[in-house]
Coordinates of C-alpha atoms in Angstrom, one line a residue:
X1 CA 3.0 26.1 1.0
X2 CA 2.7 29.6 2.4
X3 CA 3.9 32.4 -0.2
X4 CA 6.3 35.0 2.0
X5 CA 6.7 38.8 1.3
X6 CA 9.7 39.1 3.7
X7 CA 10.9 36.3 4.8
X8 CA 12.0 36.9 8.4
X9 CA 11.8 40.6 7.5
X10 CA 14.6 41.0 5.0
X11 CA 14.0 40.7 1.4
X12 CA 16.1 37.7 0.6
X13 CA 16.2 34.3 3.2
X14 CA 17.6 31.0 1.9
X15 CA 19.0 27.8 3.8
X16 CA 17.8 26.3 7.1
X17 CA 17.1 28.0 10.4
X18 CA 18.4 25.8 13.0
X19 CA 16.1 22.0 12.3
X20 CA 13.5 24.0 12.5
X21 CA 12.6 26.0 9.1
X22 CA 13.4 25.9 5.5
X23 CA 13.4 29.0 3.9
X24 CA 14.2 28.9 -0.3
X25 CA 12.8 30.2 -3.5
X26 CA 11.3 28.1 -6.2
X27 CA 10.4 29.4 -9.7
X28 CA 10.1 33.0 -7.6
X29 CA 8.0 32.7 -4.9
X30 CA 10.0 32.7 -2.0
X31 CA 8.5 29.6 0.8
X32 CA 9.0 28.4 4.0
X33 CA 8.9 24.7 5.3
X34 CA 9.8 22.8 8.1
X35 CA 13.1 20.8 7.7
X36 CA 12.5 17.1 7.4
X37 CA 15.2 14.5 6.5
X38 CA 14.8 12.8 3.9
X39 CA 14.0 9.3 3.3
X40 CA 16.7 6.8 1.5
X41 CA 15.9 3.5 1.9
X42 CA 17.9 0.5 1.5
X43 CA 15.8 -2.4 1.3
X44 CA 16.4 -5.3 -1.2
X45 CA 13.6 -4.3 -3.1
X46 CA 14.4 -0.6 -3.1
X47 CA 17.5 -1.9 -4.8
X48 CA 15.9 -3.7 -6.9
X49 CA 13.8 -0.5 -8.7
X50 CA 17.0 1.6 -9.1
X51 CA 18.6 -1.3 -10.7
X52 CA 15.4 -1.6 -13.0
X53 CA 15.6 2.3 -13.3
X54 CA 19.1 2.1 -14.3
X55 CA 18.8 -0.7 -17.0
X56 CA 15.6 1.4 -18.2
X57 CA 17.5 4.3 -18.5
X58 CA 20.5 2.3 -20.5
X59 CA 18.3 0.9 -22.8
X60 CA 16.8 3.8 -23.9
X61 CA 20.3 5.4 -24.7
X62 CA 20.7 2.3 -26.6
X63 CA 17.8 2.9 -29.4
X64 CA 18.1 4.4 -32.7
X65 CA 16.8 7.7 -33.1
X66 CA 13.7 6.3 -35.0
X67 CA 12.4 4.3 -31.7
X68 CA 13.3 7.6 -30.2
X69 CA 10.9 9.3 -32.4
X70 CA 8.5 6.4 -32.4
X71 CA 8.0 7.2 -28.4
X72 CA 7.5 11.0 -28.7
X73 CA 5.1 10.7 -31.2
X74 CA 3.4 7.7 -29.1
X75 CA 2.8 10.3 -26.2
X76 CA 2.1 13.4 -28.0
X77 CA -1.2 11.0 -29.9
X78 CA -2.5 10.5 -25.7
X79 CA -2.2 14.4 -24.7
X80 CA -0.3 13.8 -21.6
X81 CA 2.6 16.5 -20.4
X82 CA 5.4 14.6 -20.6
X83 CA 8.3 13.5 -22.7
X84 CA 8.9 10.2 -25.0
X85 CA 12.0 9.1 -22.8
X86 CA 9.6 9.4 -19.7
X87 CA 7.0 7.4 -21.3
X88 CA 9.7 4.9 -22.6
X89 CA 11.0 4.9 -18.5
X90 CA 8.1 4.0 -16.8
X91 CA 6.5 1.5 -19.5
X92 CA 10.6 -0.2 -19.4
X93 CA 10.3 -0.5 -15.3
X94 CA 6.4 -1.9 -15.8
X95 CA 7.7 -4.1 -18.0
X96 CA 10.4 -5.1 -15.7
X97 CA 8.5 -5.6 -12.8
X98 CA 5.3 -7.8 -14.1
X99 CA 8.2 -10.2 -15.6
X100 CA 10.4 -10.6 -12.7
X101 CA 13.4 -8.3 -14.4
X102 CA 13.5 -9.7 -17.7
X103 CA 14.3 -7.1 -20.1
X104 CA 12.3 -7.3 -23.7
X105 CA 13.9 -7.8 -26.9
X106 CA 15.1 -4.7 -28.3
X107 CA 13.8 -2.8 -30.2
X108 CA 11.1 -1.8 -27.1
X109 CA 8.0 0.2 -29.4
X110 CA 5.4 2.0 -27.4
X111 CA 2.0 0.6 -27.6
X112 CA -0.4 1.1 -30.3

């Protein structure tokens, strides 16, 4: 990503330039890309992770604040930058996937 001081000499440039460029600002900087469509596929399988996603998701709305708690302090103890409910996400969808969507039996702790 290329940082711009004038964007096609103004001060400001936003939004798409024909298919061609992408101009925007993230967290300040102001960018330029080259405009791509996005890819949303709609495979079986594909459907099959949002689902997983979605029950994760659920689930953890559905624990007590003390699992909650349980989850934070779980990934604060392995130094990693992110948060209990993304920790409690992505072990729920592992889960999910090595037993064929089976959810466990709540409560869902995080590993010791």
């Amino acid at each position: 990503m290329s940082k711009l001081q004038g964007p096609l000499f103004s001060l400001d440039a936003r939004g798409q330039l024909g298919k061609a460029l992408v101009y925007a600002i993230w967290k300040g900087l102001n960018y330029a890309r080259k405009y791509v469509i996005p890819a949303n596929p709609n495979t079986a399988a594909q459907q099959t992770i949002r689902g997983y996603f979605t029950t994760a998701v659920a689930a953890y709305g559905a624990e007590d604040q003390a699992t909650k708690d349980a989850w934070d302090a779980a990934i604060k103890k392995k130094n990693k930058v992110m948060t209990g409910f993304n920790f409690y996400v992505g072990l729920y969808v592992k889960y999910l996937i090595d037993n064929a969507g089976t959810p466990p039996t709540p409560p869902f702790l995080p590993p010791s």
